[in-house]
Each structure stands twice: as structure tokens, then as C-alpha cells.
């Protein structure tokens, strides 16, 4: 900046020496020199900005030229023939041919499904009548149980049946009471009443059978028949409680 000012001063001095007689012209030149002196800093700053811009552009261009070029990827070593090799075509006969079994032998027997047990329906029982039958049933005679077992066995040959003795009245009454107890446990009041009636017809003085028959009648709603059975027992045994 000082060099430019020095050059401007030299120019002003030369102009002043070339025209010393013309004072108005010198004054105009002096005024113009002052104006030029005032405009010099603005021009200098503009030139400096331009130089800086040019220098920055030049540096950017040089740096771009010095950048290394990226290496291209290496060409694949696999030939195109291997890449484009078609898959082998399977003939239709070989594809549709069914597979032969490995061995032709006797097929293994299929296991039979397990048999399902059929549940038997449970018959409703009357606990009150069963309990009464157990409490009021008389004690079994020594040979009664054996005779009952013989009645439930498989029939023996004819020779054995001929040797069997007829049952006594007490044994038949005991069998009727056992049949009545089984009917009560099944809930069959009609069969129980019939069995107890047979027992009383064979032995009218059997108090246990009479009381059990009356309770069966009461459980079935046959109150009149129950009273009649109890009344017959009182008439037959007045002293029985």
C-alpha cells in the first residue's frame, strides 16, 4: 500500500513540474490527486480480495489434481461359461418313475385297538331301606350260607342232584330274606316286597321280615298296606313290642 502511495506522489510531482505556469490546472490536478488519494484504499482492498479468491481457487484446483484415483475392482476370474452353465435336464420318465420298495415282505400286522370297557349303569340304592334290612335281618343259620352258595353254583350232574335234600322252611325263609335284601340294594321295592311276602307266608311269626316289609311299603308310599302288615303282626304276637 505504501508503494502505491509513493507512485501516486511521483506522478503528482511530475505533473507539477511539467506545467508550472498554469496555476488553475495545477490546482485541478491537486484536487484530483487528493480525490485519487482518498480512493486508493478502496481499490487496494478490492485488489487484495480478488487476489485471495484467485489464490484459494488455485489451491483447490491443485489439491483436486493431486488426489489419488480410486482403484477399479479386479475383474472376476470366473469365466462366463461357468456362470451361464445350465442345470442338467432330468428326463420325464426318470422323474415320474415311482420309487420301488426296499424289500417286499409280509407286512407287519397292525395292532388291534384295545377293547373299551362298557360301564355298567349303577342302580340307585335307598340307604334307609338297605340299612334297615341289614339291622332287622335275622342271624343266618349254620347251614344257610352253605345252601345259598349251593343255589348259586353251576348245576351239577344228574347223579348229584338226585342226592340233594329238600330245603327246610327256615332255609327257604332265609333265602327269601336274602333275595329281599338284594332287591332293596338294587332299588327294586316291588321284588323286595314279594320276597318278604313269601317269607311271611312260610313263617308268619318272623318279626324281622314283617317290620322290613312294612318299611318297604312306607318307603314306596303304600301306608295302608304297611299298617295292615303291622296289624297282622300284633294280632299274631300280642306280647311282641
CSV table of C-alpha atoms in Angstrom, one decimal:
chain,number,residue,atom,x,y,z
A,1,UNK,CA,0.0,0.0,0.0
A,2,UNK,CA,2.9,2.4,0.7
A,3,UNK,CA,4.4,1.6,-2.7
A,4,UNK,CA,1.2,2.6,-4.4
A,5,UNK,CA,1.1,5.9,-2.5
A,6,UNK,CA,4.7,6.6,-3.4
A,7,UNK,CA,3.9,6.0,-7.1
A,8,UNK,CA,0.9,8.4,-6.9
A,9,UNK,CA,3.1,11.1,-5.3
A,10,UNK,CA,5.7,10.7,-8.0
A,11,UNK,CA,3.1,11.1,-10.7
A,12,UNK,CA,1.8,14.3,-8.9
A,13,UNK,CA,5.3,15.7,-8.7
A,14,UNK,CA,5.9,15.1,-12.4
A,15,UNK,CA,2.7,16.7,-13.4
A,16,UNK,CA,3.5,19.7,-11.3
A,17,UNK,CA,6.9,20.1,-13.0
A,18,UNK,CA,5.5,19.8,-16.5
A,19,UNK,CA,3.1,22.7,-16.1
A,20,UNK,CA,4.3,25.3,-13.6
A,21,UNK,CA,2.8,28.4,-15.2
A,22,UNK,CA,-0.8,27.2,-15.4
A,23,UNK,CA,-2.0,27.5,-11.7
A,24,UNK,CA,-5.6,26.7,-12.3
A,25,UNK,CA,-4.6,23.5,-14.0
A,26,UNK,CA,-2.3,22.6,-11.1
A,27,UNK,CA,-5.0,23.3,-8.6
A,28,UNK,CA,-7.3,21.0,-10.5
A,29,UNK,CA,-4.6,18.3,-10.6
A,30,UNK,CA,-4.0,18.8,-6.9
A,31,UNK,CA,-7.7,18.3,-6.2
A,32,UNK,CA,-7.8,15.3,-8.5
A,33,UNK,CA,-4.7,13.9,-6.7
A,34,UNK,CA,-6.4,14.3,-3.4
A,35,UNK,CA,-9.5,12.5,-4.7
A,36,UNK,CA,-7.4,9.7,-6.1
A,37,UNK,CA,-5.5,9.5,-2.8
A,38,UNK,CA,-8.8,9.0,-1.0
A,39,UNK,CA,-10.0,6.4,-3.5
A,40,UNK,CA,-6.7,4.4,-3.3
A,41,UNK,CA,-7.6,2.3,-0.1
A,42,UNK,CA,-10.8,1.0,-1.6
A,43,UNK,CA,-9.1,-0.1,-4.8
A,44,UNK,CA,-6.3,-1.7,-2.8
A,45,UNK,CA,-8.8,-3.7,-0.7
A,46,UNK,CA,-10.7,-4.8,-3.8
A,47,UNK,CA,-7.4,-6.0,-5.4
A,48,UNK,CA,-6.5,-7.9,-2.2
A,49,UNK,CA,-9.9,-9.7,-2.1
A,50,UNK,CA,-9.5,-10.6,-5.8
A,51,UNK,CA,-6.0,-12.0,-5.2
A,52,UNK,CA,-7.2,-14.0,-2.2
A,53,UNK,CA,-10.1,-15.5,-4.2
A,54,UNK,CA,-7.8,-16.4,-7.1
A,55,UNK,CA,-5.2,-18.0,-4.7
A,56,UNK,CA,-7.9,-20.1,-3.0
A,57,UNK,CA,-9.2,-21.3,-6.3
A,58,UNK,CA,-5.8,-22.2,-7.5
A,59,UNK,CA,-5.1,-24.1,-4.2
A,60,UNK,CA,-8.4,-26.0,-4.6
A,61,UNK,CA,-7.6,-27.0,-8.2
A,62,UNK,CA,-4.1,-28.2,-7.4
A,63,UNK,CA,-5.4,-30.3,-4.4
A,64,UNK,CA,-8.0,-31.9,-6.6
A,65,UNK,CA,-5.5,-32.8,-9.2
A,66,UNK,CA,-3.2,-34.4,-6.6
A,67,UNK,CA,-6.0,-36.7,-5.1
A,68,UNK,CA,-5.3,-40.4,-5.8
A,69,UNK,CA,-7.6,-42.1,-8.4
A,70,UNK,CA,-9.7,-44.9,-6.7
A,71,UNK,CA,-8.6,-48.3,-7.9
A,72,UNK,CA,-11.0,-50.2,-10.1
A,73,UNK,CA,-12.3,-53.5,-8.8
A,74,UNK,CA,-10.4,-56.5,-10.1
A,75,UNK,CA,-12.1,-58.4,-12.8
A,76,UNK,CA,-13.7,-61.7,-11.7
A,77,UNK,CA,-11.6,-64.7,-12.5
A,78,UNK,CA,-14.7,-66.9,-13.0
A,79,UNK,CA,-15.3,-67.4,-16.7
A,80,UNK,CA,-18.6,-66.6,-18.2
A,81,UNK,CA,-19.0,-70.1,-19.3
A,82,UNK,CA,-19.2,-71.3,-15.7
A,83,UNK,CA,-21.7,-68.7,-14.7
A,84,UNK,CA,-24.0,-69.4,-17.6
A,85,UNK,CA,-23.8,-73.1,-17.4
A,86,UNK,CA,-27.4,-74.5,-17.5
A,87,UNK,CA,-28.7,-77.1,-15.0
A,88,UNK,CA,-28.9,-80.6,-16.2
A,89,UNK,CA,-32.4,-81.5,-17.5
A,90,UNK,CA,-34.0,-84.5,-15.8
A,91,UNK,CA,-35.8,-86.8,-18.3
A,92,UNK,CA,-39.6,-87.1,-17.6
A,93,UNK,CA,-39.5,-90.8,-17.4
A,94,UNK,CA,-36.9,-90.8,-14.6
A,95,UNK,CA,-38.8,-88.1,-12.7
A,96,UNK,CA,-42.2,-89.8,-13.0
A,97,UNK,CA,-40.9,-93.3,-12.1
A,98,UNK,CA,-42.4,-94.4,-8.7
A,99,UNK,CA,-39.9,-95.4,-6.0
A,100,UNK,CA,-39.6,-99.2,-5.6
A,101,UNK,CA,-40.0,-100.5,-2.1
A,102,UNK,CA,-36.8,-101.6,-0.4
A,103,UNK,CA,-37.9,-105.1,0.4
A,104,UNK,CA,-41.1,-107.0,-0.4
A,105,UNK,CA,-42.0,-109.0,2.6
A,106,UNK,CA,-45.0,-109.8,4.7
A,107,UNK,CA,-46.5,-106.6,6.1
A,108,UNK,CA,-46.3,-106.3,9.8
A,109,UNK,CA,-49.7,-107.0,11.5
A,110,UNK,CA,-51.4,-103.9,12.7
A,111,UNK,CA,-52.0,-103.9,16.5
A,112,UNK,CA,-55.7,-104.3,17.4
A,113,UNK,CA,-57.2,-101.4,19.3
A,114,UNK,CA,-57.7,-102.1,22.9
A,115,UNK,CA,-61.2,-103.1,23.9
A,116,UNK,CA,-63.1,-100.4,25.7
A,117,UNK,CA,-64.8,-101.5,28.9
A,118,UNK,CA,-68.5,-100.7,28.8
A,119,UNK,CA,-69.5,-99.0,32.0
A,120,UNK,CA,-72.5,-100.7,33.7
A,121,UNK,CA,-75.1,-98.3,34.9
A,122,UNK,CA,-75.3,-98.0,38.6
A,123,UNK,CA,-78.8,-98.5,40.0
A,124,UNK,CA,-79.9,-96.1,42.7
A,125,UNK,CA,-80.0,-97.5,46.1
A,126,UNK,CA,-82.1,-96.5,49.0
A,127,UNK,CA,-79.8,-96.2,52.0
A,128,UNK,CA,-82.5,-96.1,54.5
A,129,UNK,CA,-84.2,-99.3,53.4
A,130,UNK,CA,-80.8,-101.1,53.0
A,131,UNK,CA,-79.7,-100.1,56.5
A,132,UNK,CA,-83.0,-101.3,57.9
A,133,UNK,CA,-82.7,-104.6,56.0
A,134,UNK,CA,-79.2,-105.2,57.5
A,135,UNK,CA,-80.3,-104.3,61.0
A,136,UNK,CA,-83.5,-106.3,61.0
A,137,UNK,CA,-82.3,-109.4,59.1
A,138,UNK,CA,-82.1,-112.4,61.5
A,139,UNK,CA,-78.9,-114.3,62.1
A,140,UNK,CA,-78.2,-116.9,59.5
A,141,UNK,CA,-78.4,-120.5,60.4
A,142,UNK,CA,-75.3,-122.6,60.3
A,143,UNK,CA,-76.3,-124.3,57.1
A,144,UNK,CA,-78.0,-121.3,55.5
A,145,UNK,CA,-74.9,-119.8,53.9
A,146,UNK,CA,-73.8,-123.1,52.5
A,147,UNK,CA,-77.3,-123.7,51.0
A,148,UNK,CA,-77.2,-120.2,49.4
A,149,UNK,CA,-73.8,-120.9,47.9
A,150,UNK,CA,-75.1,-124.2,46.5
A,151,UNK,CA,-78.0,-122.4,45.0
A,152,UNK,CA,-75.7,-120.0,43.0
A,153,UNK,CA,-73.3,-122.7,41.8
A,154,UNK,CA,-73.4,-124.2,38.3
A,155,UNK,CA,-75.8,-127.1,38.2
A,156,UNK,CA,-74.1,-130.4,38.9
A,157,UNK,CA,-74.7,-133.6,37.0
A,158,UNK,CA,-77.9,-135.5,37.4
A,159,UNK,CA,-76.5,-138.0,39.8
A,160,UNK,CA,-75.5,-135.3,42.3
A,161,UNK,CA,-78.9,-133.5,42.0
A,162,UNK,CA,-80.7,-136.7,43.0
A,163,UNK,CA,-78.8,-136.9,46.2
A,164,UNK,CA,-79.6,-133.2,47.2
A,165,UNK,CA,-82.1,-133.0,50.2
A,166,UNK,CA,-85.0,-130.6,50.1
A,167,UNK,CA,-84.6,-127.2,52.0
A,168,UNK,CA,-86.3,-126.8,55.3
A,169,UNK,CA,-88.8,-124.0,56.0
A,170,UNK,CA,-86.2,-121.9,57.9
A,171,UNK,CA,-83.8,-122.2,55.0
A,172,UNK,CA,-86.4,-121.1,52.5
A,173,UNK,CA,-87.3,-118.1,54.7
A,174,UNK,CA,-83.6,-117.2,54.9
A,175,UNK,CA,-83.3,-117.4,51.1
A,176,UNK,CA,-86.3,-115.2,50.7
A,177,UNK,CA,-84.9,-112.6,53.1
A,178,UNK,CA,-81.6,-112.7,51.2
A,179,UNK,CA,-83.4,-112.1,48.0
A,180,UNK,CA,-85.4,-109.2,49.5
A,181,UNK,CA,-82.1,-107.6,50.8
A,182,UNK,CA,-80.6,-107.8,47.3
A,183,UNK,CA,-83.7,-106.3,45.8
A,184,UNK,CA,-83.6,-103.4,48.3
A,185,UNK,CA,-79.9,-102.7,47.4
A,186,UNK,CA,-80.9,-102.6,43.7
A,187,UNK,CA,-83.7,-100.2,44.5
A,188,UNK,CA,-86.4,-102.7,43.3
A,189,UNK,CA,-89.1,-102.3,46.0
A,190,UNK,CA,-91.6,-104.5,44.2
A,191,UNK,CA,-89.3,-107.5,44.2
A,192,UNK,CA,-88.3,-106.9,47.8
A,193,UNK,CA,-92.0,-106.8,48.8
A,194,UNK,CA,-92.7,-110.0,47.0
A,195,UNK,CA,-89.8,-111.8,48.6
A,196,UNK,CA,-90.7,-110.6,52.1
A,197,UNK,CA,-94.3,-111.6,51.5
A,198,UNK,CA,-93.2,-115.2,50.6
A,199,UNK,CA,-91.1,-115.3,53.8
A,200,UNK,CA,-94.1,-114.2,55.9
A,201,UNK,CA,-96.3,-116.8,54.2
A,202,UNK,CA,-93.9,-119.5,55.2
A,203,UNK,CA,-93.2,-118.1,58.7
A,204,UNK,CA,-95.9,-115.6,59.8
A,205,UNK,CA,-94.2,-115.1,63.2
A,206,UNK,CA,-91.0,-113.8,61.7
A,207,UNK,CA,-91.0,-110.3,63.2
A,208,UNK,CA,-87.9,-109.0,61.3
A,209,UNK,CA,-89.4,-109.9,57.9
A,210,UNK,CA,-92.7,-108.2,58.9
A,211,UNK,CA,-91.0,-105.0,60.0
A,212,UNK,CA,-88.9,-104.8,56.9
A,213,UNK,CA,-91.9,-105.3,54.7
A,214,UNK,CA,-93.7,-102.5,56.5
A,215,UNK,CA,-90.8,-100.2,56.0
A,216,UNK,CA,-90.6,-101.1,52.3
A,217,UNK,CA,-94.3,-100.2,51.9
A,218,UNK,CA,-93.7,-96.9,53.7
A,219,UNK,CA,-90.8,-96.1,51.5
A,220,UNK,CA,-92.9,-96.7,48.4
A,221,UNK,CA,-95.8,-94.6,49.7
A,222,UNK,CA,-98.1,-97.6,50.5
A,223,UNK,CA,-99.0,-96.6,54.0
A,224,UNK,CA,-102.3,-98.5,54.1
A,225,UNK,CA,-100.6,-101.8,53.3
A,226,UNK,CA,-97.8,-101.1,55.9
A,227,UNK,CA,-100.5,-100.6,58.6
A,228,UNK,CA,-102.2,-103.9,57.6
A,229,UNK,CA,-98.9,-105.8,57.8
A,230,UNK,CA,-98.1,-104.4,61.2
A,231,UNK,CA,-101.7,-105.0,62.4
A,232,UNK,CA,-101.4,-108.7,61.4
A,233,UNK,CA,-98.2,-109.0,63.3
A,234,UNK,CA,-99.8,-107.5,66.5
A,235,UNK,CA,-102.7,-110.0,66.2
A,236,UNK,CA,-100.3,-112.9,65.8
A,237,UNK,CA,-98.0,-111.9,68.6
A,238,UNK,CA,-99.8,-109.7,71.1
A,239,UNK,CA,-96.9,-109.7,73.5
A,240,UNK,CA,-94.3,-108.7,70.9
A,241,UNK,CA,-93.2,-105.0,71.4
